[in-house]
XYZ file of C-alpha atoms in Angstrom:
482
model
C 0.225 0.019 0.185
C 2.546 2.283 -1.085
C 0.459 5.046 -3.180
C -0.525 8.280 -2.462
C -3.921 8.546 -0.593
C -5.934 12.020 -1.123
C -6.347 12.973 2.691
C -8.314 15.905 4.623
C -5.219 15.471 7.401
C -2.836 18.397 8.025
C -0.209 16.522 9.875
C 0.409 12.940 9.023
C 2.077 10.499 11.957
C 3.930 7.538 10.947
C 4.799 5.186 13.213
C 2.684 4.384 16.543
C 4.455 4.081 19.515
C 4.258 6.241 22.757
C 6.082 9.147 20.753
C 4.462 8.744 17.696
C 0.925 8.658 19.408
C 1.787 11.717 21.815
C 3.075 13.945 18.918
C -0.263 13.243 17.157
C -2.296 14.118 20.570
C -0.471 16.973 21.069
C -1.048 17.907 17.494
C -5.098 17.070 17.974
C -5.495 19.111 21.406
C -4.380 22.223 19.151
C -6.651 21.201 16.891
C -4.933 20.467 14.063
C -6.479 17.036 12.304
C -4.022 14.080 12.514
C -4.291 10.756 10.608
C -1.365 8.410 12.043
C 0.172 5.289 9.724
C 1.334 2.293 11.464
C 2.690 -0.840 9.369
C 1.767 -3.188 12.406
C -1.592 -4.701 13.073
C -1.804 -3.037 15.772
C -0.695 0.228 17.112
C 1.775 0.329 20.024
C 5.928 0.216 18.845
C 7.272 -0.992 21.884
C 4.520 -0.590 24.223
C 2.036 -3.410 23.379
C 0.858 -6.535 25.687
C 0.460 -9.936 24.139
C 0.089 -13.793 25.289
C 3.067 -14.613 24.298
C 3.512 -17.831 26.150
C 0.498 -19.555 27.503
C -3.693 -18.761 27.124
C -4.185 -16.118 29.645
C -0.649 -15.353 30.651
C -0.473 -11.455 29.449
C 3.302 -10.115 28.481
C 4.557 -6.453 27.618
C 6.088 -7.214 24.693
C 9.090 -4.608 25.041
C 8.188 -1.764 28.050
C 6.917 -3.039 31.140
C 7.689 -0.348 34.207
C 6.837 3.234 34.067
C 8.638 5.348 36.047
C 8.491 8.189 33.537
C 4.960 7.605 32.846
C 4.106 8.993 36.327
C 6.614 12.203 35.898
C 6.636 13.513 32.251
C 4.818 16.372 31.650
C 3.216 15.023 28.502
C 1.603 12.279 30.742
C 0.858 14.691 33.739
C -0.774 16.628 31.298
C -2.745 13.442 29.921
C -5.504 11.896 32.090
C -4.376 8.327 32.008
C -7.137 7.358 34.705
C -9.715 8.724 33.042
C -9.074 6.376 30.136
C -8.822 3.242 32.307
C -5.200 3.256 32.976
C -4.275 2.188 36.267
C -0.774 2.812 37.520
C 0.333 0.141 40.251
C 3.334 0.905 42.287
C 4.734 -2.066 44.166
C 6.118 -1.133 47.599
C 9.407 -1.649 46.334
C 10.233 0.274 43.384
C 13.205 -2.395 42.262
C 15.643 -4.614 44.488
C 19.274 -6.350 43.958
C 20.018 -9.455 44.973
C 23.602 -10.363 46.117
C 24.933 -13.149 47.700
C 23.792 -15.275 50.743
C 20.454 -13.770 51.123
C 21.276 -10.336 50.821
C 20.005 -7.441 48.383
C 19.646 -3.658 48.330
C 16.204 -2.600 47.956
C 14.795 1.228 46.600
C 12.179 2.046 48.696
C 9.446 4.878 48.114
C 11.173 7.291 50.280
C 15.118 8.566 50.627
C 14.882 7.454 54.361
C 13.843 3.734 54.464
C 16.086 2.963 51.432
C 18.848 4.268 53.166
C 18.579 2.514 56.590
C 19.011 -0.289 54.612
C 22.610 0.688 53.412
C 24.285 0.462 56.742
C 27.802 2.314 56.674
C 26.284 4.576 54.022
C 22.914 5.464 55.169
C 24.311 9.608 55.044
C 26.195 9.698 52.065
C 23.348 8.039 49.927
C 20.967 11.061 51.588
C 23.802 13.422 51.108
C 23.481 12.446 47.901
C 19.806 11.540 46.577
C 17.485 13.655 49.061
C 18.544 17.254 47.339
C 17.879 15.477 44.023
C 14.818 13.930 44.998
C 13.459 17.225 46.148
C 14.284 19.250 43.133
C 13.003 16.694 40.638
C 10.002 18.968 39.981
C 12.375 21.564 38.764
C 15.028 19.403 37.049
C 12.690 16.879 35.342
C 11.134 19.579 32.650
C 14.502 19.938 31.638
C 16.242 16.755 31.703
C 13.313 15.458 29.457
C 13.731 18.635 26.910
C 15.901 19.055 24.149
C 18.950 20.566 26.183
C 19.122 24.030 23.950
C 18.274 26.530 26.189
C 19.373 27.720 29.645
C 17.603 25.635 32.441
C 14.957 27.447 34.275
C 16.948 26.492 37.873
C 20.400 26.466 36.597
C 21.517 25.150 40.411
C 19.625 22.698 41.109
C 20.446 21.144 37.367
C 23.659 21.695 38.287
C 23.426 19.779 41.240
C 22.193 16.695 39.230
C 24.347 17.525 35.968
C 27.782 17.880 37.421
C 27.798 14.131 39.051
C 25.413 13.068 36.374
C 28.264 13.620 33.972
C 30.764 11.111 35.812
C 30.980 7.774 35.337
C 29.102 5.598 37.361
C 32.207 3.938 38.360
C 33.565 7.082 39.878
C 29.605 7.672 41.797
C 30.131 4.321 43.426
C 33.481 5.248 44.902
C 30.779 7.502 47.297
C 29.980 4.389 48.737
C 31.859 1.781 50.537
C 28.858 -1.193 51.197
C 27.795 -3.673 48.244
C 24.457 -2.451 49.043
C 24.337 0.953 48.158
C 27.208 0.384 45.037
C 24.972 -1.766 43.531
C 21.867 0.613 43.745
C 24.064 2.743 41.140
C 25.121 -0.339 39.200
C 21.564 -1.407 38.053
C 20.182 1.936 37.559
C 23.063 2.849 35.973
C 23.225 -0.266 33.452
C 19.901 1.159 32.029
C 22.166 3.292 29.974
C 23.525 -0.099 27.815
C 26.919 1.590 28.349
C 30.071 0.400 30.298
C 29.732 1.781 33.632
C 33.059 3.495 32.802
C 31.706 5.760 30.738
C 30.434 9.065 31.299
C 27.217 10.442 32.083
C 26.442 6.786 33.121
C 25.632 8.581 36.342
C 23.039 10.496 35.190
C 21.063 7.509 34.552
C 21.707 5.875 37.743
C 20.736 9.666 39.756
C 17.550 10.021 37.565
C 15.960 6.621 38.323
C 16.840 6.675 41.659
C 14.931 10.176 41.720
C 12.116 8.692 40.287
C 12.071 5.214 42.309
C 11.911 7.734 45.616
C 9.116 10.101 44.043
C 6.476 8.432 41.640
C 7.818 5.122 42.171
C 8.480 2.608 39.255
C 4.513 1.559 38.183
C 3.255 -1.180 35.838
C 0.177 -0.740 34.275
C -2.791 -2.859 35.135
C -3.449 -5.278 32.420
C -0.199 -4.500 30.400
C 1.649 -1.619 29.515
C -0.538 -1.690 26.168
C -3.330 0.016 28.498
C -1.428 3.390 27.567
C -1.672 2.686 24.071
C -5.350 2.133 24.243
C -5.592 5.492 26.122
C -3.708 7.665 24.025
C -5.617 6.150 20.939
C -8.746 6.877 22.322
C -8.199 10.683 23.054
C -6.912 11.076 19.604
C -10.066 9.399 18.781
C -11.858 11.796 20.921
C -10.461 14.498 19.210
C -11.013 13.612 15.531
C -7.840 12.052 14.679
C -7.528 8.669 13.161
C -5.420 5.716 13.409
C -4.302 3.470 10.270
C -3.125 0.091 10.830
C -1.375 -2.700 8.457
C 0.270 0.327 6.098
C 4.002 0.233 6.055
C 5.282 3.629 4.536
C 8.414 2.717 2.184
C 8.844 6.687 0.611
C 7.665 9.644 1.781
C 6.443 10.297 -1.415
C 3.711 7.959 -0.781
C 2.158 9.381 2.089
C -0.856 11.789 1.577
C -0.226 15.306 1.078
C -0.021 17.319 4.583
C 1.103 20.359 6.173
C 3.124 18.507 8.518
C 4.604 15.178 8.306
C 5.862 13.534 11.868
C 8.296 10.321 11.651
C 8.258 7.961 14.737
C 11.241 6.560 12.914
C 15.106 6.168 13.702
C 17.670 8.154 11.585
C 17.994 4.780 9.772
C 14.487 4.638 8.702
C 14.233 7.997 7.970
C 17.228 8.394 5.623
C 15.568 5.290 3.157
C 12.234 6.857 3.689
C 13.730 10.055 2.237
C 15.959 9.187 -0.643
C 17.014 11.123 -2.976
C 15.133 14.243 -1.104
C 18.110 14.184 1.375
C 21.260 16.309 0.315
C 24.289 14.592 0.951
C 25.655 16.507 3.713
C 22.607 15.773 6.102
C 22.020 12.138 5.247
C 26.169 11.877 6.152
C 25.495 13.515 9.191
C 22.245 10.734 10.009
C 24.455 7.784 8.658
C 26.826 8.902 11.533
C 24.391 8.281 14.013
C 25.154 5.755 16.149
C 22.897 2.589 17.564
C 23.470 1.041 21.114
C 23.850 -2.851 21.967
C 20.792 -4.875 21.885
C 18.800 -7.213 23.694
C 17.938 -10.652 24.272
C 14.651 -10.425 25.634
C 12.824 -13.453 27.615
C 9.021 -14.122 28.756
C 8.340 -16.803 31.151
C 4.753 -18.480 32.151
C 5.508 -19.625 35.904
C 3.091 -21.933 38.190
C 4.226 -19.434 41.052
C 6.422 -16.501 42.405
C 9.992 -16.194 42.036
C 11.602 -18.086 44.988
C 14.029 -15.026 45.714
C 16.339 -15.847 48.621
C 16.035 -12.211 49.359
C 12.513 -10.868 50.882
C 13.104 -7.238 49.469
C 12.986 -9.215 45.894
C 9.763 -10.758 46.503
C 8.172 -7.418 47.102
C 10.044 -5.796 43.923
C 8.345 -4.986 40.663
C 11.865 -4.859 39.059
C 15.051 -6.864 40.233
C 18.288 -5.807 38.816
C 20.320 -9.137 38.798
C 23.897 -9.085 38.085
C 25.512 -9.256 41.644
C 27.885 -7.281 42.945
C 29.136 -3.854 41.195
C 32.405 -5.448 39.570
C 30.119 -7.791 37.926
C 27.788 -5.455 36.602
C 30.388 -3.325 35.136
C 32.486 -6.727 34.069
C 29.262 -7.889 32.267
C 28.520 -4.228 30.520
C 31.872 -4.103 29.196
C 31.791 -7.287 27.583
C 28.379 -6.498 25.598
C 30.515 -2.913 24.912
C 33.899 -4.884 23.219
C 30.907 -6.949 21.406
C 30.995 -10.158 23.601
C 28.228 -12.333 25.054
C 28.667 -11.873 28.925
C 28.503 -15.567 30.455
C 27.278 -13.813 33.480
C 24.770 -11.427 32.132
C 23.299 -8.386 33.967
C 19.554 -8.910 34.062
C 16.765 -6.557 34.051
C 13.963 -8.422 35.712
C 10.330 -7.561 35.927
C 7.404 -9.130 37.894
C 4.204 -7.618 37.236
C 2.080 -10.446 39.242
C 3.643 -8.186 42.577
C 0.940 -6.171 42.015
C -1.395 -6.788 38.965
C -2.684 -10.572 39.666
C -4.485 -9.800 36.219
C -1.365 -10.887 34.325
C -1.800 -14.562 34.657
C -4.211 -17.172 35.616
C -4.649 -17.508 39.319
C -1.922 -18.291 41.352
C 0.322 -18.241 38.540
C 2.748 -15.127 37.367
C 4.622 -13.973 34.408
C 7.806 -13.068 34.465
C 10.107 -10.591 31.916
C 13.141 -9.704 31.627
C 16.425 -9.336 29.292
C 20.285 -8.621 29.405
C 22.235 -6.786 27.243
C 24.203 -8.396 23.914
C 26.270 -6.903 21.237
C 23.684 -5.120 18.620
C 22.100 -7.399 15.964
C 23.152 -10.713 18.293
C 21.305 -13.893 17.056
C 22.662 -15.775 20.559
C 19.603 -16.964 22.682
C 20.894 -16.211 25.541
C 17.757 -17.669 27.807
C 19.857 -20.144 29.530
C 22.525 -17.582 30.919
C 20.006 -15.364 32.199
C 18.075 -17.924 34.064
C 21.143 -19.175 35.433
C 21.546 -15.324 36.948
C 18.024 -15.716 37.959
C 18.235 -19.359 39.856
C 21.687 -17.908 41.432
C 19.553 -15.476 43.678
C 16.094 -18.091 44.006
C 16.811 -21.412 43.760
C 14.599 -23.014 42.399
C 13.061 -21.102 40.008
C 13.395 -23.272 36.754
C 11.060 -25.647 38.626
C 8.788 -23.174 37.817
C 9.211 -22.519 34.508
C 5.823 -23.559 32.437
C 6.385 -21.787 28.987
C 8.876 -19.347 27.747
C 8.986 -16.774 24.794
C 12.870 -15.698 23.339
C 13.334 -12.985 21.117
C 16.982 -12.266 20.036
C 18.009 -8.924 19.434
C 17.922 -9.731 15.602
C 14.301 -10.686 16.448
C 13.854 -7.576 18.000
C 14.696 -5.440 15.265
C 12.396 -7.876 13.150
C 9.334 -6.873 15.497
C 10.198 -3.627 15.705
C 12.296 -1.800 12.828
C 12.876 1.161 15.466
C 15.188 -1.461 17.651
C 17.715 -1.504 15.315
C 20.166 -4.099 15.947
C 17.897 -4.936 18.942
C 18.743 -1.488 20.244
C 15.334 -0.659 22.570
C 16.909 2.901 23.272
C 16.374 4.417 19.895
C 20.514 5.182 19.810
C 23.250 4.935 21.638
C 23.734 7.172 24.715
C 27.218 8.794 24.289
C 27.841 12.068 25.659
C 27.657 13.674 21.928
C 24.632 11.743 21.279
C 22.984 13.587 24.428
C 23.170 17.075 23.797
C 22.952 16.158 19.536
C 20.520 13.748 19.163
C 20.415 12.812 16.185
C 22.472 15.141 14.846
C 24.284 18.645 15.710
C 20.876 20.976 14.626
C 19.954 23.808 16.402
C 16.311 21.820 16.587
C 16.911 18.563 16.657
C 13.165 17.693 15.459
C 13.427 19.552 12.127
C 14.726 16.813 9.857
C 16.274 19.023 7.144
C 13.074 18.525 4.712
C 10.700 21.097 4.974
C 7.557 20.357 6.713
C 9.085 16.781 8.205
C 9.906 16.202 11.829
C 11.633 13.464 13.498
C 9.531 12.494 16.806
C 11.235 9.158 17.728
C 13.620 8.260 21.098
C 16.716 9.092 18.294
C 15.385 12.471 19.374
C 16.028 14.197 22.560
C 15.323 13.280 25.432
C 16.227 9.259 24.041
C 14.566 6.646 24.869
C 11.432 5.711 28.014
C 7.947 5.708 27.864
C 7.467 9.421 28.196
C 5.921 10.758 25.299
C 8.455 14.073 25.171
C 10.086 13.130 21.923
C 6.698 13.128 19.874
C 5.285 16.261 22.432
C 8.470 18.683 21.515
C 8.525 17.360 17.522
C 4.658 18.131 17.530
C 5.450 21.533 19.224
C 8.004 22.539 16.911
C 5.702 21.616 13.853
C 2.679 23.637 15.371
C 5.130 26.474 15.933
C 5.928 26.242 12.289
C 2.213 25.932 11.168
C 1.815 29.060 13.257
C -0.469 27.625 15.481
C -0.901 27.958 19.082
C 0.465 24.632 21.156
C -2.031 23.202 23.723
C -1.298 24.363 27.232
């Protein structure tokens, strides 16, 4: 279906992931008519839910935990609850097991978390309490395009200066394993070696959200967020067309603005000869990060974690000590598959029994792997979980595995299995995807980029789409929504 079609829409949005729909909703709120085109049979991109293993077991296909859905300016301005979305917050945002039944745990408050860190209680409070207190001042800038002076420069400096450090340096502020692994597990979300600059910014951001809005899951699955956005868009007169892959910009209906929820690689292919050589080369220099190998399990019961805190946690960072996590991430950066991988594990059933039949559980997990990997890492991931939860393997009823290469086949935006839309280097934090003043303008008139390859990057926060839509509205001379 690649022939131009007549359209009455002012704006076309290609891709219906959280950013594409955030862009569409932002435009529609401003009175712009919007037509969203999605290649897959259902909207959602990396925010879908499906029965991947057995009937009655509902698994989040990609994103599963949503700290930023409760904190980003786009979602705080969206009444998700009115559209049937319930964010369920576990007692423990995340836990990180260690050998001999120990674990570090991030609770809802800094004080409760710090109390479990022994000799590092005071140091943790000194680092994290100011960041949590000032998060309402800093988060709008953190989730912004980073091209203007912050509204609260001192607060941003308190976040940004330590955030520029490698996590390996930040971890030296602490003496005990427990505090160090809180840094390791959160910083490893950067999908970079823990010796890389800016990995501390990921660590502190996720600690801030743990102690403010928590790390919730969506009752019934992440797809409920997409359902809510589609419902709002439809109520505003927009429409979503699925099952139509767009291969060239020339195949799109005529519109005053086109917003693309795609990565630079897809944009170069879509633009074809319309893109100048200089802009093409700049986009082709954009770097993608490591991939993930993702596993979903249907279980006959809860994971038998040795540490009690892990049993109450929605997310468990599985990887051992700081040094072990650092070694795993360094292996991936060097193109190796770690023998003992750092694993992100989510157990939605801690707060959402609707995900599985009575008494049973779903489990979600992945580890980082080299880009484009075809290696099935499920044995190594299960061995890591078994290390801290003996008897885990006995509970497995079924599993579904997607290698990094299969992740890209499922969602073309996951280039090489990179679920973050591009490598989180220092350069690509400030110049994402290219060194353009407004990074949502593509270089083609009336065409904008709104994917996680633009600021502020990966995550279900909708801000890439919101900022791109506001750029398009400014160019159209339309007042943006409040």
